Amino acid sequence: MLTDQSLIELFLKYVARSYPRIFELTLQHLTISAIALCITLTVCIPTGIFLTRREKLAPYVIGVANVFQTIPSLALLGFLIFFFGIGNDNAICALFLYSMLPVLQNTYTGIKNVPQHLVQAAKGMGMTDFQILWTVQLPLARPVILAGIRVATVWIIGTATLASAIGGGGLGKLIFSGLASIRYEIILAGAIPATLLALAADQGFKTFQAHYSPERRAQRMAKAALKHKAVKP
Amino acid sequence: MKENQPDHREKRKDEGMVVFSNVSKVYGDGTKAVDELDLVINKGELVSLIGPSGCGKTTTLKMVNRLEDCTYGKIYLGGKDITSMDPVKLRRGIGYVVQEIALMPHMSVAENIAMVPKLHRWSRKRMRDRVEELLAMSGLEPSKFSYRLPDQLSGGQKQRIGVLRALAAEPEVVLMDEPFGALDPISRDVLQNELLSIQQKLHKTIIFVTHDMDEALKISDRIVIMRDGKIEQIGTPTDIQENPRTNFVRNFIGEDRLSQISPDDSVSILIEDPWDRVTPDTNAREVLEKMENADIESIQVIDKNDRWIGMALLRDVKRVARVQGRIREAATRKRKLYIEEATMRDAAEMLADKPFSIPVIDKDDIFIGVITEAGVARLTIGRLKRPAGGGVRNVD
């Protein structure tokens, strides 16, 4: 068994030697995840909004997303080889199917949970359906929708390590080759950047959400107004 | 004018600001929420719709801005059939206040007030000026309140903003759906008074739904009492109190409304709006002339934001007029009652001591109204008159 001391030494040595490769794989990992996330958002947010207007469909559509969610991710990847062959396309598709549920579900629930009296009041003031969606429902549902996106992102980044099992790229390559050759330092060289990516994405969304919270927004507007007054009293 | 108009109802559409002509609302299951309603609401009038829950008053209100569409009949707004108008445009021209207040929690106070102006695409500057004007009008310091969020306001302040939002784009017609129903009694009272003073300045056509008879009696020009989708009686508050047409109305008004008043109740029901008020910078000599002509002993000095400066007695006005001063110098602040705490007993004791009217203000120095000897006398007479009508109670 390796001692901790020598593992750290080995890890550092490995990183020093092959950091260009780690960097390249990190970029690949990021690209796969980003593409998958973009597809998820462009498909699921509009679908979620659509479902709030066709509520009878909601249980079925969300049910389908739920089914994909329950399939073990490795099995899903293997199954998709049947349709996409091996490589990144397959991985991206699997990641998309896998991350649909939180975004879809949260967009739907987030908008549904906007108090009905606010929607009625907005309508009574003469807003069009689109104006109600854009200026009332989406801003109020944003914290819930963002929470769904955060969950989806962390899942995608984590699960993207499996992509290399079906011939895709990304940090999973290091993990799998480390496992195959029982070299812990290589496993770490893949696992640590993947974890950091997930944590960074999570934190990024949190910061975004806090920055655009109504409280912070109101404070900024008050400051801007004060400046405006100071410039031309 | 054509002599032989085939349908007399066609003629009526120009009679008032809002005209209901034989309007019914029938739901899919056959329930009639509103049943052949005919009602003409004049320009500049505040009309209350009142009745037990389920009487169709809210449905009637919502048909005006087409949140509900009427099944039969026509509604005319300023002479135009509302079904011929685009509902979105129609709603932008009508102010709307709801019981839940429904301020947008993610928008600042200023943004909330400017919602309808924004839909009308006003310029930023025009919106900002309008927001400041409205906030100042209801005694909320614009620099302090503009950028607050609704959650940082008290219940009363929230609904004040709700009312300002409805007025922001200067609509002719304002619909209010139990706007003060969720407020505590003190805030409700203050807001009712504010609504009255706003209405005196702006003369909007207001349709006001309430289930509170005291509120209706206090604020309305006319009251429409509804039951099962039909109008039971229409009349001025005095009319309805003095000549309730049916037992339903009599019971609904509440036979013993007045006899239930205790000396320890709030003075609010005694408050009247005085016509004798002047701004602080008026020349004292001018005021003296006015007071002597009208033969009054005292006058309220109130600035344009409704802040109470003080009350001026005739002898002080004479003194200041001799030295060419402004009325402000004659004002004293000794005699006053605070709306938040004053009881009728306090008012009666003060009037017994000195017969001048008593100014009533709130904790922020905002002027609310006066209490006069005549007002107290009227209330007493009302109480004495009651038993005469008591015999016909509960006949049905």
PDB file of N, CA and C in Angstrom, chain A residues 117-118 120-128 131 135-136 139-140 214-215 217-218 221-222 225 228-229, chain B residues 62 65 67 88 91-92 94 96 100 102-108 111 115-116 119 128 132 147 149 165:
ATOM      1  N   HIS A 117     -52.573  35.620  -7.394  1.00  0.00           N
ATOM      2  CA  HIS A 117     -53.100  36.997  -7.325  1.00  0.00           C
ATOM      3  C   HIS A 117     -52.147  37.987  -7.990  1.00  0.00           C
ATOM      4  N   LEU A 118     -50.843  37.662  -8.011  1.00  0.00           N
ATOM      5  CA  LEU A 118     -49.899  38.556  -8.696  1.00  0.00           C
ATOM      6  C   LEU A 118     -50.131  38.503 -10.207  1.00  0.00           C
ATOM      7  N   GLN A 120     -52.939  37.655 -11.687  1.00  0.00           N
ATOM      8  CA  GLN A 120     -54.232  38.319 -11.930  1.00  0.00           C
ATOM      9  C   GLN A 120     -54.072  39.839 -11.926  1.00  0.00           C
ATOM     10  N   ALA A 121     -53.317  40.340 -10.942  1.00  0.00           N
ATOM     11  CA  ALA A 121     -53.124  41.788 -10.855  1.00  0.00           C
ATOM     12  C   ALA A 121     -52.393  42.291 -12.098  1.00  0.00           C
ATOM     13  N   ALA A 122     -51.383  41.553 -12.525  1.00  0.00           N
ATOM     14  CA  ALA A 122     -50.618  41.961 -13.705  1.00  0.00           C
ATOM     15  C   ALA A 122     -51.533  41.979 -14.935  1.00  0.00           C
ATOM     16  N   LYS A 123     -52.378  40.966 -15.017  1.00  0.00           N
ATOM     17  CA  LYS A 123     -53.311  40.906 -16.139  1.00  0.00           C
ATOM     18  C   LYS A 123     -54.291  42.078 -16.065  1.00  0.00           C
ATOM     19  N   GLY A 124     -54.779  42.348 -14.865  1.00  0.00           N
ATOM     20  CA  GLY A 124     -55.724  43.439 -14.671  1.00  0.00           C
ATOM     21  C   GLY A 124     -55.136  44.796 -14.997  1.00  0.00           C
ATOM     22  N   MET A 125     -53.807  44.898 -14.885  1.00  0.00           N
ATOM     23  CA  MET A 125     -53.163  46.168 -15.218  1.00  0.00           C
ATOM     24  C   MET A 125     -52.956  46.320 -16.720  1.00  0.00           C
ATOM     25  N   GLY A 126     -53.201  45.244 -17.453  1.00  0.00           N
ATOM     26  CA  GLY A 126     -53.091  45.348 -18.905  1.00  0.00           C
ATOM     27  C   GLY A 126     -51.797  44.788 -19.457  1.00  0.00           C
ATOM     28  N   MET A 127     -51.234  43.764 -18.796  1.00  0.00           N
ATOM     29  CA  MET A 127     -50.056  43.126 -19.370  1.00  0.00           C
ATOM     30  C   MET A 127     -50.495  42.020 -20.320  1.00  0.00           C
ATOM     31  N   THR A 128     -49.726  41.833 -21.395  1.00  0.00           N
ATOM     32  CA  THR A 128     -49.987  40.705 -22.285  1.00  0.00           C
ATOM     33  C   THR A 128     -49.434  39.447 -21.618  1.00  0.00           C
ATOM     34  N   GLN A 131     -45.748  39.558 -21.479  1.00  0.00           N
ATOM     35  CA  GLN A 131     -45.237  40.502 -20.482  1.00  0.00           C
ATOM     36  C   GLN A 131     -45.366  39.939 -19.068  1.00  0.00           C
ATOM     37  N   THR A 135     -41.955  39.617 -17.103  1.00  0.00           N
ATOM     38  CA  THR A 135     -41.657  40.574 -16.034  1.00  0.00           C
ATOM     39  C   THR A 135     -42.174  40.138 -14.665  1.00  0.00           C
ATOM     40  N   VAL A 136     -43.058  39.138 -14.628  1.00  0.00           N
ATOM     41  CA  VAL A 136     -43.578  38.711 -13.331  1.00  0.00           C
ATOM     42  C   VAL A 136     -43.204  37.264 -13.029  1.00  0.00           C
ATOM     43  N   PRO A 139     -39.054  36.247 -13.401  1.00  0.00           N
ATOM     44  CA  PRO A 139     -38.217  36.790 -12.321  1.00  0.00           C
ATOM     45  C   PRO A 139     -38.539  36.181 -10.960  1.00  0.00           C
ATOM     46  N   LEU A 140     -39.829  35.930 -10.708  1.00  0.00           N
ATOM     47  CA  LEU A 140     -40.189  35.387  -9.403  1.00  0.00           C
ATOM     48  C   LEU A 140     -39.826  33.910  -9.293  1.00  0.00           C
ATOM     49  N   PRO A 214     -33.552  40.519  -5.462  1.00  0.00           N
ATOM     50  CA  PRO A 214     -34.252  41.810  -5.436  1.00  0.00           C
ATOM     51  C   PRO A 214     -33.597  42.808  -4.478  1.00  0.00           C
ATOM     52  N   GLU A 215     -33.112  42.311  -3.342  1.00  0.00           N
ATOM     53  CA  GLU A 215     -32.523  43.220  -2.354  1.00  0.00           C
ATOM     54  C   GLU A 215     -31.305  43.931  -2.934  1.00  0.00           C
ATOM     55  N   ARG A 217     -30.483  44.254  -6.014  1.00  0.00           N
ATOM     56  CA  ARG A 217     -30.857  45.073  -7.150  1.00  0.00           C
ATOM     57  C   ARG A 217     -31.382  46.429  -6.675  1.00  0.00           C
ATOM     58  N   ALA A 218     -32.247  46.377  -5.655  1.00  0.00           N
ATOM     59  CA  ALA A 218     -32.835  47.624  -5.142  1.00  0.00           C
ATOM     60  C   ALA A 218     -31.737  48.536  -4.583  1.00  0.00           C
ATOM     61  N   MET A 221     -29.982  50.193  -7.407  1.00  0.00           N
ATOM     62  CA  MET A 221     -30.780  51.251  -8.027  1.00  0.00           C
ATOM     63  C   MET A 221     -30.793  52.494  -7.157  1.00  0.00           C
ATOM     64  N   ALA A 222     -30.882  52.283  -5.845  1.00  0.00           N
ATOM     65  CA  ALA A 222     -30.887  53.431  -4.926  1.00  0.00           C
ATOM     66  C   ALA A 222     -29.582  54.197  -5.057  1.00  0.00           C
ATOM     67  N   ALA A 225     -29.470  56.136  -8.254  1.00  0.00           N
ATOM     68  CA  ALA A 225     -30.346  57.311  -8.186  1.00  0.00           C
ATOM     69  C   ALA A 225     -29.658  58.434  -7.412  1.00  0.00           C
ATOM     70  N   HIS A 228     -27.116  59.998  -9.581  1.00  0.00           N
ATOM     71  CA  HIS A 228     -27.813  60.798 -10.575  1.00  0.00           C
ATOM     72  C   HIS A 228     -28.169  62.171  -9.999  1.00  0.00           C
ATOM     73  N   LYS A 229     -28.674  62.153  -8.751  1.00  0.00           N
ATOM     74  CA  LYS A 229     -29.058  63.395  -8.079  1.00  0.00           C
ATOM     75  C   LYS A 229     -27.827  64.259  -7.835  1.00  0.00           C
TER      76      LYS A 229
ATOM     77  N   LYS B  62     -65.107  42.805 -11.992  1.00  0.00           N
ATOM     78  CA  LYS B  62     -64.150  42.224 -12.936  1.00  0.00           C
ATOM     79  C   LYS B  62     -64.652  42.222 -14.370  1.00  0.00           C
ATOM     80  N   ASN B  65     -63.170  45.413 -16.363  1.00  0.00           N
ATOM     81  CA  ASN B  65     -61.890  45.343 -17.076  1.00  0.00           C
ATOM     82  C   ASN B  65     -61.691  43.986 -17.763  1.00  0.00           C
ATOM     83  N   LEU B  67     -61.713  40.962 -16.885  1.00  0.00           N
ATOM     84  CA  LEU B  67     -61.103  39.773 -16.291  1.00  0.00           C
ATOM     85  C   LEU B  67     -62.167  38.675 -16.299  1.00  0.00           C
ATOM     86  N   VAL B  88     -56.438  44.205 -23.508  1.00  0.00           N
ATOM     87  CA  VAL B  88     -55.180  44.690 -22.937  1.00  0.00           C
ATOM     88  C   VAL B  88     -55.177  46.222 -22.883  1.00  0.00           C
ATOM     89  N   ARG B  91     -57.647  47.494 -20.218  1.00  0.00           N
ATOM     90  CA  ARG B  91     -57.155  47.382 -18.845  1.00  0.00           C
ATOM     91  C   ARG B  91     -56.113  48.437 -18.526  1.00  0.00           C
ATOM     92  N   ARG B  92     -55.290  48.787 -19.511  1.00  0.00           N
ATOM     93  CA  ARG B  92     -54.274  49.807 -19.262  1.00  0.00           C
ATOM     94  C   ARG B  92     -54.893  51.155 -18.962  1.00  0.00           C
ATOM     95  N   ILE B  94     -57.621  51.517 -17.143  1.00  0.00           N
ATOM     96  CA  ILE B  94     -58.439  51.415 -15.934  1.00  0.00           C
ATOM     97  C   ILE B  94     -57.526  51.077 -14.752  1.00  0.00           C
ATOM     98  N   TYR B  96     -56.583  49.509 -11.145  1.00  0.00           N
ATOM     99  CA  TYR B  96     -57.080  48.283 -10.530  1.00  0.00           C
ATOM    100  C   TYR B  96     -56.359  48.049  -9.203  1.00  0.00           C
ATOM    101  N   GLU B 100     -55.509  41.611  -2.130  1.00  0.00           N
ATOM    102  CA  GLU B 100     -54.216  41.014  -1.774  1.00  0.00           C
ATOM    103  C   GLU B 100     -53.068  41.995  -2.007  1.00  0.00           C
ATOM    104  N   ALA B 102     -51.009  42.743  -3.920  1.00  0.00           N
ATOM    105  CA  ALA B 102     -50.333  42.248  -5.122  1.00  0.00           C
ATOM    106  C   ALA B 102     -49.269  43.196  -5.651  1.00  0.00           C
ATOM    107  N   LEU B 103     -48.463  43.750  -4.738  1.00  0.00           N
ATOM    108  CA  LEU B 103     -47.269  44.445  -5.212  1.00  0.00           C
ATOM    109  C   LEU B 103     -46.290  43.378  -5.660  1.00  0.00           C
ATOM    110  N   MET B 104     -45.531  43.654  -6.716  1.00  0.00           N
ATOM    111  CA  MET B 104     -44.573  42.664  -7.196  1.00  0.00           C
ATOM    112  C   MET B 104     -43.386  42.633  -6.234  1.00  0.00           C
ATOM    113  N   PRO B 105     -43.161  41.495  -5.564  1.00  0.00           N
ATOM    114  CA  PRO B 105     -42.147  41.472  -4.499  1.00  0.00           C
ATOM    115  C   PRO B 105     -40.725  41.666  -5.011  1.00  0.00           C
ATOM    116  N   HIS B 106     -40.495  41.437  -6.319  1.00  0.00           N
ATOM    117  CA  HIS B 106     -39.138  41.569  -6.832  1.00  0.00           C
ATOM    118  C   HIS B 106     -38.885  42.943  -7.413  1.00  0.00           C
ATOM    119  N   MET B 107     -39.877  43.833  -7.314  1.00  0.00           N
ATOM    120  CA  MET B 107     -39.681  45.168  -7.874  1.00  0.00           C
ATOM    121  C   MET B 107     -39.700  46.194  -6.750  1.00  0.00           C
ATOM    122  N   SER B 108     -38.934  47.263  -6.947  1.00  0.00           N
ATOM    123  CA  SER B 108     -38.918  48.320  -5.942  1.00  0.00           C
ATOM    124  C   SER B 108     -40.269  49.044  -5.958  1.00  0.00           C
ATOM    125  N   GLU B 111     -40.715  51.005  -9.101  1.00  0.00           N
ATOM    126  CA  GLU B 111     -41.045  50.182 -10.270  1.00  0.00           C
ATOM    127  C   GLU B 111     -42.486  49.696 -10.220  1.00  0.00           C
ATOM    128  N   MET B 115     -45.611  50.592 -13.083  1.00  0.00           N
ATOM    129  CA  MET B 115     -45.894  49.447 -13.952  1.00  0.00           C
ATOM    130  C   MET B 115     -46.751  49.808 -15.162  1.00  0.00           C
ATOM    131  N   VAL B 116     -47.878  50.458 -14.915  1.00  0.00           N
ATOM    132  CA  VAL B 116     -48.755  50.780 -16.047  1.00  0.00           C
ATOM    133  C   VAL B 116     -48.136  51.874 -16.938  1.00  0.00           C
ATOM    134  N   LEU B 119     -45.986  50.228 -19.274  1.00  0.00           N
ATOM    135  CA  LEU B 119     -46.713  49.570 -20.368  1.00  0.00           C
ATOM    136  C   LEU B 119     -47.125  50.591 -21.427  1.00  0.00           C
ATOM    137  N   ARG B 128     -40.278  58.767 -13.566  1.00  0.00           N
ATOM    138  CA  ARG B 128     -39.664  59.120 -12.282  1.00  0.00           C
ATOM    139  C   ARG B 128     -40.398  60.298 -11.636  1.00  0.00           C
ATOM    140  N   GLU B 132     -42.471  60.249  -8.067  1.00  0.00           N
ATOM    141  CA  GLU B 132     -42.153  61.158  -6.961  1.00  0.00           C
ATOM    142  C   GLU B 132     -43.371  61.988  -6.563  1.00  0.00           C
ATOM    143  N   TYR B 147     -36.849  53.161  -3.535  1.00  0.00           N
ATOM    144  CA  TYR B 147     -36.065  51.947  -3.799  1.00  0.00           C
ATOM    145  C   TYR B 147     -36.223  50.903  -2.722  1.00  0.00           C
ATOM    146  N   LEU B 149     -38.187  47.619  -1.132  1.00  0.00           N
ATOM    147  CA  LEU B 149     -38.967  46.505  -1.670  1.00  0.00           C
ATOM    148  C   LEU B 149     -40.263  46.415  -0.870  1.00  0.00           C
ATOM    149  N   ARG B 165     -50.267  52.901  -7.472  1.00  0.00           N
ATOM    150  CA  ARG B 165     -50.004  52.187  -8.716  1.00  0.00           C
ATOM    151  C   ARG B 165     -51.220  52.272  -9.645  1.00  0.00           C
TER     152      ARG B 165
END
